[in-house]
PDB file of C-alpha atoms and ligand atoms in Angstrom:
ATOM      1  CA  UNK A 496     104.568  94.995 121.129  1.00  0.00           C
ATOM      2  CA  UNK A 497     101.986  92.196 121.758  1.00  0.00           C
ATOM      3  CA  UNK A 498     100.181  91.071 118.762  1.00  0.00           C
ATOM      4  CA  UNK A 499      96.493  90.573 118.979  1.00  0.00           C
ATOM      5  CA  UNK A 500      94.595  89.354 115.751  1.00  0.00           C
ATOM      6  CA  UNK A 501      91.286  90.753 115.726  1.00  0.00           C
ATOM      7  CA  UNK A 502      88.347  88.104 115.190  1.00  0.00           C
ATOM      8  CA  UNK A 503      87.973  86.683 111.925  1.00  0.00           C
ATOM      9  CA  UNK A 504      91.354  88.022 110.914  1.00  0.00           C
ATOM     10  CA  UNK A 505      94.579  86.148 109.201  1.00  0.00           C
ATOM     11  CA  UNK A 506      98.133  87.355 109.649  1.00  0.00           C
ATOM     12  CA  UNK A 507     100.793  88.283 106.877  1.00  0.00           C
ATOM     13  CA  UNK A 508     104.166  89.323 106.688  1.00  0.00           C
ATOM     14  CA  UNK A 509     103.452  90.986 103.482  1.00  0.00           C
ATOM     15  CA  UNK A 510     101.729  94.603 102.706  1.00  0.00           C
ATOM     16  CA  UNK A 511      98.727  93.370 100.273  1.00  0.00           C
ATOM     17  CA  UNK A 512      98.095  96.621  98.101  1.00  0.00           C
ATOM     18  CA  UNK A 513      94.193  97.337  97.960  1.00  0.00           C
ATOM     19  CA  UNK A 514      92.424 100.457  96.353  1.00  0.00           C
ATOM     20  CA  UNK A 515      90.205 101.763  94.224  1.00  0.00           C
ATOM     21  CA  UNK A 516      91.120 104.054  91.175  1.00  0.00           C
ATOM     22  CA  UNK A 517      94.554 104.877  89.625  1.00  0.00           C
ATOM     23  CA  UNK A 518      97.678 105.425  91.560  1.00  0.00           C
ATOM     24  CA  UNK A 519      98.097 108.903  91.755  1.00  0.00           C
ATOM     25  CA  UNK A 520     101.125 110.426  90.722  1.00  0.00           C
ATOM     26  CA  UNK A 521     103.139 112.909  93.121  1.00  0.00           C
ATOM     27  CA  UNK A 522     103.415 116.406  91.401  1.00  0.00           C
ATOM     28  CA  UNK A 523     105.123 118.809  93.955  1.00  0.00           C
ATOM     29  CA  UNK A 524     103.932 121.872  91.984  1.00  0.00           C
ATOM     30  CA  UNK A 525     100.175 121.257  92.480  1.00  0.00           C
ATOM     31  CA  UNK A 526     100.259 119.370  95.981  1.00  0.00           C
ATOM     32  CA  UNK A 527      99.034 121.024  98.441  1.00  0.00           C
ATOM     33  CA  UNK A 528      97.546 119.690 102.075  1.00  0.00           C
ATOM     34  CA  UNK A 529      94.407 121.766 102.969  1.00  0.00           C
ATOM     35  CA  UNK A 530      92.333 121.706 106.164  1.00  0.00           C
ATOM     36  CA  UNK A 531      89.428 123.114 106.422  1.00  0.00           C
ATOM     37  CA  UNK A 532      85.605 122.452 107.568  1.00  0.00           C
ATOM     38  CA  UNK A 533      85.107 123.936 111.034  1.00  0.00           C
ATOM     39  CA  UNK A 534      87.830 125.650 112.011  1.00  0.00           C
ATOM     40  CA  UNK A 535      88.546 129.665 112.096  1.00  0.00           C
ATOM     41  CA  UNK A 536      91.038 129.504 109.966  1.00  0.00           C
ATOM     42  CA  UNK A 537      91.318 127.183 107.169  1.00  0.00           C
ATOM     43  CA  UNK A 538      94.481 127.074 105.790  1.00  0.00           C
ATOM     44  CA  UNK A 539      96.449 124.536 103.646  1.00  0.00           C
ATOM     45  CA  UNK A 540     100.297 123.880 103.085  1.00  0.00           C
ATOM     46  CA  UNK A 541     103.070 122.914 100.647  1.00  0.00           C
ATOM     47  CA  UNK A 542     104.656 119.724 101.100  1.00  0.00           C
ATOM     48  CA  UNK A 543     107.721 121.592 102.122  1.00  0.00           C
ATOM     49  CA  UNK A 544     105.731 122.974 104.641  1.00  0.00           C
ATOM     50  CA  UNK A 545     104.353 119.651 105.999  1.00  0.00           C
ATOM     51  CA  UNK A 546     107.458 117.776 105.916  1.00  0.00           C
ATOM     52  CA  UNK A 547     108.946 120.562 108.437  1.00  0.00           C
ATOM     53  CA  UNK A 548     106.423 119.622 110.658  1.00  0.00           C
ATOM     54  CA  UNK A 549     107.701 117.570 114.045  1.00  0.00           C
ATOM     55  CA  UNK A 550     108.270 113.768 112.933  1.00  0.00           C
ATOM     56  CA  UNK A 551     106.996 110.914 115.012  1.00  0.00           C
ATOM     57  CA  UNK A 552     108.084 107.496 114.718  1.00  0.00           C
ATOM     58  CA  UNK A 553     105.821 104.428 115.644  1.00  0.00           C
ATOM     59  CA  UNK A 554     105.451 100.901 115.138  1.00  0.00           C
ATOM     60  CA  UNK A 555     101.432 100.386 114.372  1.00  0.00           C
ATOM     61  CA  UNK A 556      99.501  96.986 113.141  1.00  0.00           C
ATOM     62  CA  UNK A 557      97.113  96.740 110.161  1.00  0.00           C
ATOM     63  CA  UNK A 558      93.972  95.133 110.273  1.00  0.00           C
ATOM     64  CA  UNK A 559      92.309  95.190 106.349  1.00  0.00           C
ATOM     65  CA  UNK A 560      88.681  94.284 106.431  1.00  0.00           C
ATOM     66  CA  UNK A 561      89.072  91.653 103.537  1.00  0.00           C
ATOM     67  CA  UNK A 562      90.896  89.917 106.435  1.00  0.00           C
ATOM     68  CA  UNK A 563      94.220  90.335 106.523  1.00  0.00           C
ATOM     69  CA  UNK A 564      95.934  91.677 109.610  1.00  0.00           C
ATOM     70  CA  UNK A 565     100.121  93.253 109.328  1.00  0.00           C
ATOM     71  CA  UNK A 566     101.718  93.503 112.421  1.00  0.00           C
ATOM     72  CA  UNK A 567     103.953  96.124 113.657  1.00  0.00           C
ATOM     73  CA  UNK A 568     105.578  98.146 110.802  1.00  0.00           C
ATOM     74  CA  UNK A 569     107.330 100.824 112.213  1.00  0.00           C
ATOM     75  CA  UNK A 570     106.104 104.460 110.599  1.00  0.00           C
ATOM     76  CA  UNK A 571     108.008 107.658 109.613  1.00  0.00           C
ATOM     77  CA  UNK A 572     105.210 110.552 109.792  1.00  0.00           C
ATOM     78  CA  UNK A 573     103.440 113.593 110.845  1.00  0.00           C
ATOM     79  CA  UNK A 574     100.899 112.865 113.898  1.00  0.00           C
ATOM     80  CA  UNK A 575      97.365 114.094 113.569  1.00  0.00           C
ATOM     81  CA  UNK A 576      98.130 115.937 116.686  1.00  0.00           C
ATOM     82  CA  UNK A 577     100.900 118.515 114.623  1.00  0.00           C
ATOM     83  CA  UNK A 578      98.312 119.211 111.908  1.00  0.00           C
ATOM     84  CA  UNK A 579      95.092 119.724 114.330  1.00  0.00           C
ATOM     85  CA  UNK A 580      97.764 122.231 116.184  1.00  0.00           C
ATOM     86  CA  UNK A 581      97.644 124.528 113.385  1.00  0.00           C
ATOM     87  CA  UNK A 582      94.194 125.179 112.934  1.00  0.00           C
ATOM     88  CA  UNK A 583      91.476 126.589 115.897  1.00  0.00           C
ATOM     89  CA  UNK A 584      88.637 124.078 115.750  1.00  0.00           C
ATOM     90  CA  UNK A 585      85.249 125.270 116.293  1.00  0.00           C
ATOM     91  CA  UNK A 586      83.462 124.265 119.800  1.00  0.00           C
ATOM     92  CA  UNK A 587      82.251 121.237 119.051  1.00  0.00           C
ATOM     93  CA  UNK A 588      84.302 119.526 116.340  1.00  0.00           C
ATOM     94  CA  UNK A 589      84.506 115.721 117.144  1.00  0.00           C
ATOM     95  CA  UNK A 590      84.894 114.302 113.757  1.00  0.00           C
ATOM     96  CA  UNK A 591      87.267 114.315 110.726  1.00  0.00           C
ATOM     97  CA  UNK A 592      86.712 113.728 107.329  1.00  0.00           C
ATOM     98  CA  UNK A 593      90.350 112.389 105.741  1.00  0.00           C
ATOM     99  CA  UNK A 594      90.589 112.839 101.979  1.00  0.00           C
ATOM    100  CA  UNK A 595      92.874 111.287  99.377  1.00  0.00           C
ATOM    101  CA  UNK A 596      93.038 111.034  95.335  1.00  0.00           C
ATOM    102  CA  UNK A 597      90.343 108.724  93.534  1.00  0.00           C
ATOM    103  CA  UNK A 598      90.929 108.793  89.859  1.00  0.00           C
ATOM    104  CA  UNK A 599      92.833 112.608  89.759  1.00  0.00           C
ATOM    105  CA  UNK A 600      89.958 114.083  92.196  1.00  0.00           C
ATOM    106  CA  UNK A 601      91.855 115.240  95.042  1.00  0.00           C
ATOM    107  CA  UNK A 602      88.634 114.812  97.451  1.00  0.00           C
ATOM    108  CA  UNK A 603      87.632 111.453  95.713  1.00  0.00           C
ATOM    109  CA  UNK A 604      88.443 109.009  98.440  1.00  0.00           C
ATOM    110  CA  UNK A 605      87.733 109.892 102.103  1.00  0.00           C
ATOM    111  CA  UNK A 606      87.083 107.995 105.583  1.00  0.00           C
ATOM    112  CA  UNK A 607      85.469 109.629 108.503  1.00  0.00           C
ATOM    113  CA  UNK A 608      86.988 108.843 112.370  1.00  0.00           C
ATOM    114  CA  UNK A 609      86.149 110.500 115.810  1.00  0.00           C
ATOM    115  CA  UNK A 610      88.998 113.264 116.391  1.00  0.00           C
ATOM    116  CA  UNK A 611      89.528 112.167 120.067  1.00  0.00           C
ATOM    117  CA  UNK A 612      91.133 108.849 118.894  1.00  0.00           C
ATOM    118  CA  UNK A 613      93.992 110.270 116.471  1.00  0.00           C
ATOM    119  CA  UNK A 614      95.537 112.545 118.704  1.00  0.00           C
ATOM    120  CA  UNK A 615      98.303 110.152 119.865  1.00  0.00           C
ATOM    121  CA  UNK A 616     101.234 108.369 117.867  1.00  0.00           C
ATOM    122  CA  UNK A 617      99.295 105.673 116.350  1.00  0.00           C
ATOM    123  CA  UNK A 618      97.614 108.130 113.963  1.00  0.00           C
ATOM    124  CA  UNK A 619      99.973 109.493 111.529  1.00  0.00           C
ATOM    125  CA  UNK A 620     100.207 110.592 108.083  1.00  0.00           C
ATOM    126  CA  UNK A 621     103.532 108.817 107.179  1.00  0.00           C
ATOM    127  CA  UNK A 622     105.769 108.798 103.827  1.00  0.00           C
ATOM    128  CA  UNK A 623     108.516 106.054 105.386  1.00  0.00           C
ATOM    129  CA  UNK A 624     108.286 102.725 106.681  1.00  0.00           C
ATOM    130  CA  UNK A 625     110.214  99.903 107.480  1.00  0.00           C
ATOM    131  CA  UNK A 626     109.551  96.293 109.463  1.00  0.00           C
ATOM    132  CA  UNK A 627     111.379  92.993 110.103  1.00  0.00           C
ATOM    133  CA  UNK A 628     112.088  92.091 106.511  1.00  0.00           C
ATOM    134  CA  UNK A 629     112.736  95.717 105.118  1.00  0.00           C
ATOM    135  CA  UNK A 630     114.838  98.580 105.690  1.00  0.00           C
ATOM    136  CA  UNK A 631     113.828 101.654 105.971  1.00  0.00           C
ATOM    137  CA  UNK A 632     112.287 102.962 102.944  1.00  0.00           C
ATOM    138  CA  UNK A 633     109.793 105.531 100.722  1.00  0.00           C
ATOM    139  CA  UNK A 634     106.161 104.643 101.031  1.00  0.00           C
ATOM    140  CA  UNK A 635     105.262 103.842  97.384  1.00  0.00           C
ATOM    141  CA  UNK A 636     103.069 105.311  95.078  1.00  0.00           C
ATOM    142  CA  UNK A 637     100.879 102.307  95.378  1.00  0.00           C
ATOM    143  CA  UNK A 638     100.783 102.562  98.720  1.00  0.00           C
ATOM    144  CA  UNK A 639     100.011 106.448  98.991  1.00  0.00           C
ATOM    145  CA  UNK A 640     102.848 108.622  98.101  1.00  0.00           C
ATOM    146  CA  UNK A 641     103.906 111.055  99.011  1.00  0.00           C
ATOM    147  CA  UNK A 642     101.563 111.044 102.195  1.00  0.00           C
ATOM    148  CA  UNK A 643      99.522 108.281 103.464  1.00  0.00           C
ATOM    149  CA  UNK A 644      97.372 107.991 106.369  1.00  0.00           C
ATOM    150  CA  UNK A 645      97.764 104.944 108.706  1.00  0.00           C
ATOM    151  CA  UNK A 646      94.894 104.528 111.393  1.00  0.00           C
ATOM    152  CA  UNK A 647      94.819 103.242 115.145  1.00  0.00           C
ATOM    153  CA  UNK A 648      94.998  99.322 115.293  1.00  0.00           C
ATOM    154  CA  UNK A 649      91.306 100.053 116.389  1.00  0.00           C
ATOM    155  CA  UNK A 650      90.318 101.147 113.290  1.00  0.00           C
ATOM    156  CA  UNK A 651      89.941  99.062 109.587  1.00  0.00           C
ATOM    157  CA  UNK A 652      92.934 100.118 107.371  1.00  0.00           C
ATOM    158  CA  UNK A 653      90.282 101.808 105.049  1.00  0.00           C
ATOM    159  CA  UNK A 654      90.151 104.491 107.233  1.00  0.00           C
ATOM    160  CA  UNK A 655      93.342 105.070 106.087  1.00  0.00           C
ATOM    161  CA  UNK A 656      93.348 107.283 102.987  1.00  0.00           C
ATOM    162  CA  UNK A 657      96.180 106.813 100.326  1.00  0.00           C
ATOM    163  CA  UNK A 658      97.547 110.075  98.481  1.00  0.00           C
ATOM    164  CA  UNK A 659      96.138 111.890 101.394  1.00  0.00           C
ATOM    165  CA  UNK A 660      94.786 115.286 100.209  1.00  0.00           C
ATOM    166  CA  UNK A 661      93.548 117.071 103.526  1.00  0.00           C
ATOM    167  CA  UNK A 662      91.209 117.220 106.715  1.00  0.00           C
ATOM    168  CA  UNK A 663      87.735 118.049 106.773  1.00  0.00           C
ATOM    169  CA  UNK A 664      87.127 118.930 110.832  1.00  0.00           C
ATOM    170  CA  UNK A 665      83.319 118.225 111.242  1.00  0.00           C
ATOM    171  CA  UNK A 666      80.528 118.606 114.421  1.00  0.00           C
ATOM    172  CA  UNK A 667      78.436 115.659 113.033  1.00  0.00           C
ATOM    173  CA  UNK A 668      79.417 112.745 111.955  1.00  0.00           C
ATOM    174  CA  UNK A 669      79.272 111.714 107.868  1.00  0.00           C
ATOM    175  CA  UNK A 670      80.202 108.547 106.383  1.00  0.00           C
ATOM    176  CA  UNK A 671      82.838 108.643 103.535  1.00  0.00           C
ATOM    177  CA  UNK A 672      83.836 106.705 100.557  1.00  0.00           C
ATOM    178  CA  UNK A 673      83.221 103.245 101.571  1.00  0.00           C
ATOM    179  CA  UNK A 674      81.091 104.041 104.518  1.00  0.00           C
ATOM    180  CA  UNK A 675      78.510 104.695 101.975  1.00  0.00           C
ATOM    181  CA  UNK A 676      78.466 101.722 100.536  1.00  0.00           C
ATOM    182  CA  UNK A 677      77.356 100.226 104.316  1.00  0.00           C
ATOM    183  CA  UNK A 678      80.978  99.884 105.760  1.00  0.00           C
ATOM    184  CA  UNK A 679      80.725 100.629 109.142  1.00  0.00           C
ATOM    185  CA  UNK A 680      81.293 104.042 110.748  1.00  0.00           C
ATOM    186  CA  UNK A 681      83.444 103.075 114.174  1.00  0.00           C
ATOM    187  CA  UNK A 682      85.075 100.197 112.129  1.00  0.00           C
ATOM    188  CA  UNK A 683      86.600  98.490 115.197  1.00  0.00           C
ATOM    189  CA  UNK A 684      88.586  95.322 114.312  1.00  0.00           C
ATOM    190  CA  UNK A 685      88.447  93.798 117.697  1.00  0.00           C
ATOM    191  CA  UNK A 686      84.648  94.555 117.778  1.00  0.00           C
ATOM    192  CA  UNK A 687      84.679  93.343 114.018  1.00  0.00           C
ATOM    193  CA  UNK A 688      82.723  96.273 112.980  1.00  0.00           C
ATOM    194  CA  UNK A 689      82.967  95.360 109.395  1.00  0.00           C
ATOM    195  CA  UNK A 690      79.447  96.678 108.092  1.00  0.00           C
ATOM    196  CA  UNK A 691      76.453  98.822 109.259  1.00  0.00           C
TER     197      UNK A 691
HETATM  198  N1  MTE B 943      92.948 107.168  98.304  1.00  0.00           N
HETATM  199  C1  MTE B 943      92.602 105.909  98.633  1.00  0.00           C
HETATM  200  N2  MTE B 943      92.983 105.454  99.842  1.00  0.00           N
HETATM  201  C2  MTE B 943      92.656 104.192 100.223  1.00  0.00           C
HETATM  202  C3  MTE B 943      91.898 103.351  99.377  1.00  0.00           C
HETATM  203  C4  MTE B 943      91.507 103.865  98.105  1.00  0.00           C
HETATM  204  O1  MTE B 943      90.832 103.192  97.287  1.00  0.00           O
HETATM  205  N3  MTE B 943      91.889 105.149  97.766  1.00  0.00           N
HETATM  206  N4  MTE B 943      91.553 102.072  99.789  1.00  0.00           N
HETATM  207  C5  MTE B 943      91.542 101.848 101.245  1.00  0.00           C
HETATM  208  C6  MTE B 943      91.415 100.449 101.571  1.00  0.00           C
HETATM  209  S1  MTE B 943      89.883  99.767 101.323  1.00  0.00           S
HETATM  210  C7  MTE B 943      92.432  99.735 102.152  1.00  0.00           C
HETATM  211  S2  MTE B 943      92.179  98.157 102.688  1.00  0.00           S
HETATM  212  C8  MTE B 943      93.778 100.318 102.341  1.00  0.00           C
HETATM  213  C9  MTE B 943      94.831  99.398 101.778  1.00  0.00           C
HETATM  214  O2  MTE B 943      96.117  99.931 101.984  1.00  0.00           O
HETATM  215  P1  MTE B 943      97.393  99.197 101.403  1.00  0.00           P
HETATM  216  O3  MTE B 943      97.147  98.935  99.937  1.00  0.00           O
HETATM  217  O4  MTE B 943      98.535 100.149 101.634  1.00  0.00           O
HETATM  218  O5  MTE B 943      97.552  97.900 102.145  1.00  0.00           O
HETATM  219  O6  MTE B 943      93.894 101.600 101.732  1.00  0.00           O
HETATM  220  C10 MTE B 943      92.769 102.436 101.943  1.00  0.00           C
HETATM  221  N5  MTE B 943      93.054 103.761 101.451  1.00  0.00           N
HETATM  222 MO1   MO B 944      89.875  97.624 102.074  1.00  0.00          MO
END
């Protein structure tokens, strides 16, 4: 894979951990994955029931907004595409709201992305990694176990919600956690979309 640093961007061979809030702490027993907004059938599952999902394996970069960029770790995971197969969208659904835990609220953090871009392998909600300097191995808590969501290289890695919690499927789009604080809504590293 052909790394590309984004403008205004520094690379590391490290995984910087960044977040807001506690680390939340995996409890089987009241996990559950829910996705909901506008589809005609909302539904949510166990974590049993997402881990038998298909698996997809990919090797994706990292761009963070406070400037560092991670290239290729390879990614253990669920693809968007598996979870938007088990719901029937609305006509017109084009966004997603992704949610993860902020301080115990299940729905605390969240990041808004157009649907259209996650539906290949580069959008996954992963719970293994590994990379050149590590074998394969759990995603940590501090990094978003049991399921964290890692972006597209063409989106900032805040779009990728820790402790991920569920899928909002939306017509319009709405800005989440730190897009309301002015981060931007398309967040495209190479277009350094950093604010709005
Ligand atoms: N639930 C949750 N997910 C989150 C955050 C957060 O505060 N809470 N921070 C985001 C931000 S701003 C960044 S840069 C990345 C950092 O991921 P990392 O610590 O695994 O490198 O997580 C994102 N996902
Ligand atoms: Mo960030």
């Amino acid at each position: 894979m052909e790394k590309q640093l984004p403008p205004g961007q520094f690379e590391t061979e490290k995984w910087p951990i960044l977040h807001e809030g506690d680390v939340y702490e995996f409890d089987e027993a009241t996990w559950d994955f829910r996705l909901f907004g506008e589809v005609k059938n909302e539904t949510s599952l166990s974590f049993a029931e997402v881990m038998k999902l298909p698996k997809t394996i990919s090797t994706i970069d990292m761009h963070c907004v406070t400037r560092w960029s991670k290239f290729a770790t390879t990614f253990e995971g669920i693809a968007m595409r598996e979870l938007v197969n088990l719901v029937e969208l609305n006509e017109g659904v084009k966004y997603v709201k992704i949610y993860g835990y902020y301080n115990g609220d299940r729905f605390g953090y969240s990041a808004n992305l157009p649907l259209e871009a996650l539906l290949g392998n580069d959008a996954l909600f992963v719970y293994r990694w590994k990379d050149q300097h590590h074998e394969w191995q759990d995603i940590s808590p501090k990094h978003g176990y049991p399921l964290r969501f890692i972006p597209p290289a063409s989106f900032y890695l805040w779009k990728g919600a820790k402790w991920a919690s569920g899928i909002r499927f939306m017509k319009e789009d709405e800005a989440g956690f730190w897009e309301e604080f002015g981060y931007s809504m398309t967040a495209n590293p190479f277009k350094e979309e950093r604010y709005r």
